Amino acid sequence: MFVSKVVLENEPQLVRKLYDRSKKYSNVIDLTLGDPDIPTPDSIKAAAYKAIEENKTKYTANAGLIELREAISEDVFKRTGVRYVPDEIAVTAGAMGALYLTAVSILNPGDEMIILEPHWPNYTNMVKMCGAVPVYVSFMGEQNMENLSENIEKAVTEKTKAIIINSPSNPTGVVLPSNKIDEIAEIAEKYDLYVLTDEVYRTIVFDGSFKSILELPRMKERTLLIDSLSKRFSMTGFRVGFVCGPKNVATAVATLQENVNSCACMFAQLASKEALDNSEALERDICRTFKERCFAMTAELKRSKRLKLADPVSTFYLFIDIKETGLSSEEFCYRLLDEKHIAVVPGNAFNKAGEGFIRIACTVGTEKLIAAAKEIVAFADGI
Ligand code: PLP
C-alpha cells in the first residue's frame, strides 16, 4: 500500500543514522543526540511523583494548565520584560510540538519560511509537512554572519511568511550578535513577517551575551517565542514546551493540538511549574556543568594540528572544522565510529553549510569526554 507525499518528502536524519549505527559497538562513546546524561533535578521529579499520587493523570485544557501558563508568563517576563497573558501561551509536547503546531498555524501550502543554516534539521521537515517551502540563508561558509541581513533580505519573496532563528544555535553554539538581531527585526517589520525564535538553549549561555528579538520595540506582535523545559532542566523525556505569541496564533496552536495529542502530559506540566517557580539555581547548576564540559573538551581538541574550533559560548555542542583532514564530514564520522568507537554527527546533517564540520554533543561526563577527545585528535592527526 502507499504512503503520502509528506512521508516521501520527509528527509531521514543523519543524526539518527549515526546514533543507530553506534549501537553496533558495546564500548562506544555516543556524542550524537542532544540528550545529556544529567538527571532531572530531584525537586522536579518529586513534583511529578506527587502529581501522580494525587491522580493528576488526566487530560488538561488544550492550551495547558492555567497555573503553568501563569508560571511561563512570569518566566518570560523576568527574562525579557515582555508580559504575555495566559491566552497568549500554548503548552505543547516539547518545543517540537510548539514548532510544528505553530508552523501549521501560520503557513499555507506554497508559503516560504526562511531558515538560517546550519540548522536543526527538524525545521526543514516541519515546514515541508505544512506543504510549505524552506528557504535557506547561511551564516557560515560562502554566505556568512557579516552579510547575514543582506542575504536574508535577498531571500525574501512575496511568499515569505516567516523567518526562524535559533540562538543559541544547535548545532553551532553560535549566539546571534545583538546587531544581527536588530537587523532581522527590521527586515521582519519591513516585509511584515513573523519571527519564530527558538530559544530552547537560552539559559545555557556562558558569557551572558544572549538577547531575545522579543525584547525589541514592536516585536511582540510578530514574534512567536518557542521554548521548552527539555534542555534547561534536563527534562527531555517530560515533553513539555510552549509557544508565546499573538492570541490568535496561541489559540490556533491549542485548537490544533486537540487533533494531535490533545494536551501535554498533566503531571509533566505540574513538574514543569515546579521547575519554573524555582528555576534560577537549577539553571545555574546545569549551565555550569555544560560550561565545564565544553571548555575541557575544547582544550583537549585544540591539541590537534588539524581540527579547528572556537572557544564555546553556549549550549553543549561543539562544531568543529575538520577540513584539514581532507575527509568529508560523513567519511570522518563513519570512520571515527568504526575505527575508534566514538559517535559524533557529520556537519552536513545540519544542511550544506555544515559540510566540513562535525558536531560533538557534550552529553557525558568530563572524564569520558576527554577520553573521547584524545581518540578524536589521534584519529584526525593520524589520517
Ligand atoms: N529546538 C532545537 C534547536 C533543538 O535542538 C531541539 C532538540 O534538540 C528542540 C527544539 C526540541 O526540543 P524539545 O525536546 O523540547 O522538543
Short mmCIF file of C-alpha atoms and ligand atoms in Angstrom, two decimals:
data_model
loop_
_atom_site.label_atom_id
_atom_site.label_comp_id
_atom_site.label_asym_id
_atom_site.label_seq_id
_atom_site.Cartn_x
_atom_site.Cartn_y
_atom_site.Cartn_z
CA MET A 1 0.00 0.00 0.00
CA PHE A 2 1.03 3.61 -0.45
CA VAL A 3 2.18 6.38 1.88
CA SER A 4 1.62 10.11 1.48
CA LYS A 5 3.75 12.68 -0.31
CA VAL A 6 4.62 14.15 3.09
CA VAL A 7 6.26 10.87 4.06
CA LEU A 8 8.13 10.63 0.80
CA GLU A 9 9.45 14.16 1.22
CA ASN A 10 10.47 13.66 4.85
CA GLU A 11 14.25 13.64 4.99
CA PRO A 12 15.65 10.92 7.28
CA GLN A 13 18.04 12.45 9.76
CA LEU A 14 21.76 11.75 9.66
CA VAL A 15 21.90 12.39 13.42
CA ARG A 16 19.69 9.36 13.98
CA LYS A 17 21.63 7.30 11.40
CA LEU A 18 24.88 7.79 13.33
CA TYR A 19 23.12 7.15 16.63
CA ASP A 20 21.57 3.89 15.35
CA ARG A 21 24.86 2.71 13.85
CA SER A 22 26.73 3.48 17.11
CA LYS A 23 24.63 0.78 18.82
CA LYS A 24 26.69 -1.86 16.96
CA TYR A 25 29.53 -1.23 19.42
CA SER A 26 29.14 -2.07 23.10
CA ASN A 27 32.03 0.21 24.16
CA VAL A 28 31.02 3.22 22.10
CA ILE A 29 31.16 6.79 23.46
CA ASP A 30 28.00 8.24 22.00
CA LEU A 31 28.06 12.02 21.49
CA THR A 32 25.33 12.19 18.85
CA LEU A 33 21.92 13.13 20.28
CA GLY A 34 21.26 16.34 22.20
CA ASP A 35 20.13 14.41 25.25
CA PRO A 36 22.57 14.92 28.14
CA ASP A 37 23.16 12.37 30.90
CA ILE A 38 22.38 14.90 33.68
CA PRO A 39 19.45 13.55 35.71
CA THR A 40 16.31 15.64 36.06
CA PRO A 41 16.69 17.55 39.36
CA ASP A 42 15.11 15.84 42.39
CA SER A 43 12.70 18.68 43.17
CA ILE A 44 11.18 18.36 39.68
CA LYS A 45 10.92 14.58 39.93
CA ALA A 46 9.30 14.94 43.36
CA ALA A 47 6.67 17.28 41.90
CA ALA A 48 5.94 14.70 39.19
CA TYR A 49 5.62 11.84 41.75
CA LYS A 50 3.34 13.99 43.91
CA ALA A 51 1.14 14.87 40.95
CA ILE A 52 0.74 11.20 40.06
CA GLU A 53 -0.04 10.31 43.70
CA GLU A 54 -2.74 12.99 43.61
CA ASN A 55 -4.19 11.47 40.43
CA LYS A 56 -3.22 14.42 38.29
CA THR A 57 -3.11 11.97 35.41
CA LYS A 58 -5.89 13.28 33.18
CA TYR A 59 -6.39 15.48 30.13
CA THR A 60 -5.88 19.21 30.62
CA ALA A 61 -7.12 22.17 28.58
CA ASN A 62 -5.62 22.03 25.08
CA ALA A 63 -3.60 25.17 25.87
CA GLY A 64 -2.24 23.64 29.09
CA LEU A 65 -2.89 24.15 32.79
CA ILE A 66 -3.57 27.75 33.71
CA GLU A 67 -1.09 27.61 36.61
CA LEU A 68 1.68 26.51 34.25
CA ARG A 69 0.83 29.23 31.73
CA GLU A 70 0.99 31.77 34.56
CA ALA A 71 4.42 30.43 35.56
CA ILE A 72 5.55 30.67 31.92
CA SER A 73 4.26 34.24 31.76
CA GLU A 74 6.37 35.15 34.84
CA ASP A 75 9.42 33.34 33.47
CA VAL A 76 9.29 35.13 30.11
CA PHE A 77 8.62 38.48 31.79
CA LYS A 78 11.59 38.04 34.12
CA ARG A 79 13.92 37.41 31.19
CA THR A 80 12.64 39.77 28.52
CA GLY A 81 10.44 42.38 30.22
CA VAL A 82 7.61 41.30 27.89
CA ARG A 83 4.38 40.22 29.51
CA TYR A 84 2.18 37.51 27.98
CA VAL A 85 -1.24 36.71 29.41
CA PRO A 86 -2.20 33.01 29.60
CA ASP A 87 -4.35 33.32 26.44
CA GLU A 88 -1.19 34.17 24.52
CA ILE A 89 0.54 30.96 25.63
CA ALA A 90 0.05 27.36 24.49
CA VAL A 91 1.76 24.49 26.28
CA THR A 92 2.78 21.69 23.92
CA ALA A 93 4.59 18.35 23.80
CA GLY A 94 8.10 19.79 23.85
CA ALA A 95 9.41 22.59 21.67
CA MET A 96 8.90 20.16 18.77
CA GLY A 97 5.14 20.27 19.36
CA ALA A 98 5.25 24.06 19.63
CA LEU A 99 7.27 24.43 16.43
CA TYR A 100 5.15 22.09 14.35
CA LEU A 101 1.77 23.37 15.52
CA THR A 102 2.96 26.97 15.14
CA ALA A 103 4.13 26.23 11.60
CA VAL A 104 0.74 24.66 10.77
CA SER A 105 -0.95 27.70 12.31
CA ILE A 106 0.81 30.29 10.13
CA LEU A 107 1.85 28.56 6.88
CA ASN A 108 -0.29 27.73 3.86
CA PRO A 109 0.92 25.33 1.17
CA GLY A 110 3.42 27.13 -1.05
CA ASP A 111 4.38 29.71 1.59
CA GLU A 112 8.06 30.13 2.35
CA MET A 113 9.90 30.13 5.65
CA ILE A 114 13.47 31.40 5.86
CA ILE A 115 15.77 29.15 7.91
CA LEU A 116 19.30 30.12 8.94
CA GLU A 117 21.75 27.30 8.28
CA PRO A 118 23.48 25.28 9.64
CA HIS A 119 20.26 24.45 11.44
CA TRP A 120 18.49 21.83 13.49
CA PRO A 121 17.16 19.51 10.74
CA ASN A 122 13.63 19.21 12.08
CA TYR A 123 12.85 22.71 10.78
CA THR A 124 13.03 21.51 7.18
CA ASN A 125 10.69 18.59 7.71
CA MET A 126 8.23 20.61 9.78
CA VAL A 127 7.92 23.23 7.06
CA LYS A 128 7.53 20.55 4.40
CA MET A 129 4.85 18.80 6.48
CA CYS A 130 2.83 22.01 6.06
CA GLY A 131 3.28 21.86 2.27
CA ALA A 132 5.40 24.99 2.63
CA VAL A 133 8.90 25.63 1.31
CA PRO A 134 12.07 26.01 3.39
CA VAL A 135 14.44 28.73 2.08
CA TYR A 136 17.96 28.68 3.47
CA VAL A 137 20.31 31.51 4.33
CA SER A 138 23.68 30.57 5.72
CA PHE A 139 25.63 32.28 8.47
CA MET A 140 28.76 30.20 7.85
CA GLY A 141 30.82 29.47 4.77
CA GLU A 142 30.20 31.29 1.48
CA GLN A 143 27.41 33.39 2.91
CA ASN A 144 28.39 34.48 6.39
CA MET A 145 27.46 36.31 9.53
CA GLU A 146 28.73 39.63 8.25
CA ASN A 147 26.33 39.62 5.30
CA LEU A 148 23.55 37.79 7.10
CA SER A 149 20.90 40.52 6.98
CA GLU A 150 21.65 41.35 3.35
CA ASN A 151 21.29 37.68 2.43
CA ILE A 152 18.08 37.29 4.43
CA GLU A 153 16.62 40.30 2.66
CA LYS A 154 17.61 38.86 -0.72
CA ALA A 155 15.81 35.61 0.16
CA VAL A 156 12.50 37.35 0.93
CA THR A 157 9.80 36.92 -1.75
CA GLU A 158 6.09 37.66 -1.74
CA LYS A 159 5.58 34.10 -0.50
CA THR A 160 7.78 34.52 2.60
CA LYS A 161 5.72 34.32 5.79
CA ALA A 162 8.32 33.86 8.49
CA ILE A 163 11.95 33.66 9.49
CA ILE A 164 13.05 31.15 12.07
CA ILE A 165 16.06 31.94 14.22
CA ASN A 166 17.68 29.66 16.75
CA SER A 167 20.01 31.49 19.11
CA PRO A 168 21.89 29.98 20.88
CA SER A 169 22.18 27.62 17.96
CA ASN A 170 22.10 23.89 17.59
CA PRO A 171 24.46 22.73 16.03
CA THR A 172 26.98 25.59 16.15
CA GLY A 173 26.59 27.04 19.65
CA VAL A 174 26.59 30.48 18.00
CA VAL A 175 24.72 33.24 19.81
CA LEU A 176 23.43 35.75 17.26
CA PRO A 177 25.11 39.12 17.89
CA SER A 178 22.89 41.92 19.13
CA ASN A 179 23.22 43.98 15.92
CA LYS A 180 22.13 40.98 13.81
CA ILE A 181 19.05 40.53 15.99
CA ASP A 182 18.24 44.24 15.41
CA GLU A 183 18.66 43.85 11.66
CA ILE A 184 16.49 40.73 11.48
CA ALA A 185 13.77 42.58 13.41
CA GLU A 186 13.97 45.43 10.88
CA ILE A 187 13.56 43.02 7.97
CA ALA A 188 10.62 41.31 9.67
CA GLU A 189 8.89 44.66 10.14
CA LYS A 190 9.68 45.88 6.65
CA TYR A 191 8.20 42.77 4.98
CA ASP A 192 5.57 42.04 7.61
CA LEU A 193 6.93 38.62 8.59
CA TYR A 194 6.61 36.51 11.68
CA VAL A 195 9.82 35.68 13.53
CA LEU A 196 9.90 32.26 15.19
CA THR A 197 12.59 32.48 17.81
CA ASP A 198 13.60 29.05 19.08
CA GLU A 199 15.21 29.75 22.44
CA VAL A 200 15.47 26.27 23.93
CA TYR A 201 19.16 26.85 24.77
CA ARG A 202 18.87 30.42 26.03
CA THR A 203 19.73 29.55 29.63
CA ILE A 204 22.90 27.73 28.58
CA VAL A 205 24.97 30.78 27.66
CA PHE A 206 28.42 31.10 29.23
CA ASP A 207 29.09 34.83 28.83
CA GLY A 208 25.70 36.49 29.20
CA SER A 209 25.66 37.68 25.58
CA PHE A 210 22.17 36.46 24.65
CA LYS A 211 19.48 38.90 23.52
CA SER A 212 15.96 37.86 22.52
CA ILE A 213 14.39 39.52 19.47
CA LEU A 214 11.26 39.71 21.57
CA GLU A 215 12.84 42.45 23.68
CA LEU A 216 12.90 44.89 20.76
CA PRO A 217 10.20 47.53 20.33
CA ARG A 218 7.09 46.42 18.41
CA MET A 219 8.40 42.85 18.08
CA LYS A 220 5.91 41.21 20.43
CA GLU A 221 3.16 41.41 17.79
CA ARG A 222 5.14 39.38 15.21
CA THR A 223 7.32 37.17 17.42
CA LEU A 224 6.49 33.56 18.17
CA LEU A 225 8.65 32.58 21.09
CA ILE A 226 9.36 28.84 21.17
CA ASP A 227 10.84 27.35 24.31
CA SER A 228 10.80 24.20 26.38
CA LEU A 229 11.88 22.71 29.65
CA SER A 230 13.86 19.94 27.92
CA LYS A 231 17.40 21.32 27.87
CA ARG A 232 17.02 23.96 30.59
CA PHE A 233 16.14 21.45 33.28
CA SER A 234 17.30 18.17 31.75
CA MET A 235 13.68 17.18 31.19
CA THR A 236 13.77 15.93 27.60
CA GLY A 237 11.52 12.96 28.37
CA PHE A 238 8.83 15.03 30.09
CA ARG A 239 7.92 16.51 26.71
CA VAL A 240 6.82 19.95 27.82
CA GLY A 241 7.35 23.03 25.69
CA PHE A 242 5.42 26.16 24.79
CA VAL A 243 4.82 28.94 22.34
CA CYS A 244 4.09 32.53 23.33
CA GLY A 245 2.65 34.79 20.66
CA PRO A 246 -0.32 36.79 19.45
CA LYS A 247 -3.56 35.43 20.88
CA ASN A 248 -4.89 34.19 17.52
CA VAL A 249 -1.78 32.06 16.96
CA ALA A 250 -1.64 30.73 20.54
CA THR A 251 -5.33 29.83 20.26
CA ALA A 252 -4.75 28.15 16.90
CA VAL A 253 -1.92 26.06 18.34
CA ALA A 254 -4.11 24.95 21.25
CA THR A 255 -7.07 24.19 19.00
CA LEU A 256 -4.98 22.20 16.52
CA GLN A 257 -3.31 20.34 19.37
CA GLU A 258 -6.67 18.67 20.09
CA ASN A 259 -6.25 16.76 16.82
CA VAL A 260 -2.71 15.60 17.53
CA ASN A 261 -2.13 14.88 21.21
CA SER A 262 -4.88 16.87 22.98
CA CYS A 263 -2.51 18.38 25.53
CA ALA A 264 0.88 17.97 27.14
CA CYS A 265 1.02 15.31 29.87
CA MET A 266 -0.70 16.61 33.02
CA PHE A 267 1.82 15.52 35.66
CA ALA A 268 4.70 16.66 33.46
CA GLN A 269 3.02 20.08 33.28
CA LEU A 270 2.86 20.21 37.08
CA ALA A 271 6.52 19.21 37.35
CA SER A 272 7.28 21.96 34.83
CA LYS A 273 5.58 24.53 37.04
CA GLU A 274 7.82 23.45 39.91
CA ALA A 275 10.88 23.83 37.64
CA LEU A 276 9.92 27.33 36.51
CA ASP A 277 8.97 28.51 40.01
CA ASN A 278 12.47 27.63 41.24
CA SER A 279 14.41 28.00 38.04
CA GLU A 280 17.42 30.12 38.97
CA ALA A 281 19.56 27.69 40.96
CA LEU A 282 18.62 24.70 38.78
CA GLU A 283 19.57 26.51 35.57
CA ARG A 284 22.77 27.85 37.06
CA ASP A 285 23.92 24.34 38.00
CA ILE A 286 23.09 22.88 34.60
CA CYS A 287 24.78 25.77 32.77
CA ARG A 288 27.89 25.44 34.95
CA THR A 289 28.14 21.72 34.19
CA PHE A 290 27.94 22.30 30.43
CA LYS A 291 30.42 25.15 30.57
CA GLU A 292 32.96 22.99 32.38
CA ARG A 293 32.42 20.09 29.96
CA CYS A 294 32.61 22.21 26.81
CA PHE A 295 35.79 24.03 27.89
CA ALA A 296 37.53 20.80 28.97
CA MET A 297 36.66 19.09 25.68
CA THR A 298 37.70 22.15 23.64
CA ALA A 299 41.09 22.38 25.39
CA GLU A 300 41.79 18.75 24.55
CA LEU A 301 40.62 19.05 20.92
CA LYS A 302 42.75 22.15 20.42
CA ARG A 303 45.84 19.95 20.78
CA SER A 304 45.13 18.71 17.27
CA LYS A 305 47.05 20.27 14.43
CA ARG A 306 44.16 19.68 12.02
CA LEU A 307 40.97 20.38 13.95
CA LYS A 308 39.81 23.99 14.29
CA LEU A 309 37.32 25.22 16.84
CA ALA A 310 36.41 28.39 18.67
CA ASP A 311 36.01 28.70 22.42
CA PRO A 312 32.49 27.66 23.40
CA VAL A 313 29.94 30.35 24.28
CA SER A 314 26.72 28.41 24.75
CA THR A 315 24.76 25.14 24.56
CA PHE A 316 26.55 21.80 24.93
CA TYR A 317 27.52 21.42 21.28
CA LEU A 318 30.95 21.89 19.73
CA PHE A 319 31.06 22.50 15.99
CA ILE A 320 34.48 21.58 14.70
CA ASP A 321 36.13 22.36 11.39
CA ILE A 322 37.65 19.12 10.04
CA LYS A 323 38.51 20.34 6.52
CA GLU A 324 42.25 19.96 7.04
CA THR A 325 41.83 16.20 7.43
CA GLY A 326 40.81 16.02 3.76
CA LEU A 327 37.78 13.87 4.66
CA SER A 328 34.14 14.77 4.10
CA SER A 329 32.06 15.17 7.25
CA GLU A 330 30.41 11.79 6.72
CA GLU A 331 33.67 9.98 5.94
CA PHE A 332 35.15 11.43 9.10
CA CYS A 333 32.23 10.36 11.30
CA TYR A 334 31.76 6.86 9.88
CA ARG A 335 35.48 6.13 10.10
CA LEU A 336 35.75 7.61 13.60
CA LEU A 337 32.88 5.39 14.68
CA ASP A 338 34.16 2.22 13.06
CA GLU A 339 37.84 2.74 13.95
CA LYS A 340 37.64 4.44 17.36
CA HIS A 341 34.07 3.71 18.53
CA ILE A 342 33.29 7.39 19.06
CA ALA A 343 29.96 8.55 17.65
CA VAL A 344 29.60 12.19 16.55
CA VAL A 345 27.45 13.83 13.89
CA PRO A 346 28.56 14.99 10.42
CA GLY A 347 28.05 18.73 9.92
CA ASN A 348 26.09 18.17 6.70
CA ALA A 349 23.33 16.69 8.89
CA PHE A 350 22.56 20.39 9.50
CA ASN A 351 22.47 21.31 5.81
CA LYS A 352 25.07 22.25 3.22
CA ALA A 353 26.74 24.97 5.28
CA GLY A 354 27.73 22.29 7.79
CA GLU A 355 29.88 20.30 5.34
CA GLY A 356 33.48 20.20 6.54
CA PHE A 357 32.39 20.21 10.19
CA ILE A 358 31.39 17.69 12.84
CA ARG A 359 29.12 18.27 15.84
CA ILE A 360 30.01 16.88 19.23
CA ALA A 361 27.33 16.91 21.92
CA CYS A 362 28.97 17.12 25.37
CA THR A 363 26.31 14.88 26.86
CA VAL A 364 28.54 12.68 29.03
CA GLY A 365 30.84 13.47 31.96
CA THR A 366 34.14 15.34 31.57
CA GLU A 367 36.35 12.28 32.04
CA LYS A 368 34.64 10.40 29.23
CA LEU A 369 34.66 13.49 27.04
CA ILE A 370 38.40 13.90 27.46
CA ALA A 371 38.96 10.23 26.66
CA ALA A 372 36.86 10.70 23.51
CA ALA A 373 38.71 13.92 22.61
CA LYS A 374 42.08 12.13 22.79
CA GLU A 375 40.83 9.48 20.36
CA ILE A 376 39.35 12.09 18.02
CA VAL A 377 42.64 14.03 17.94
CA ALA A 378 44.65 10.84 17.35
CA PHE A 379 42.27 9.93 14.51
CA ALA A 380 42.27 13.38 12.87
CA ASP A 381 46.03 13.90 13.11
CA GLY A 382 46.81 10.33 12.04
CA ILE A 383 44.98 10.43 8.70
N1 PLP B 1 14.88 23.27 19.03
C1 PLP B 1 16.17 22.93 18.93
C2 PLP B 1 17.12 23.89 18.33
C3 PLP B 1 16.62 21.69 19.40
O1 PLP B 1 17.92 21.38 19.32
C4 PLP B 1 15.69 20.79 19.96
C5 PLP B 1 16.09 19.46 20.41
O2 PLP B 1 17.19 19.00 20.25
C6 PLP B 1 14.35 21.20 20.04
C7 PLP B 1 13.97 22.43 19.56
C8 PLP B 1 13.31 20.29 20.60
O3 PLP B 1 13.23 20.35 21.95
P1 PLP B 1 12.12 19.54 22.78
O4 PLP B 1 12.81 18.37 23.36
O5 PLP B 1 11.64 20.49 23.81
O6 PLP B 1 11.03 19.16 21.83
#
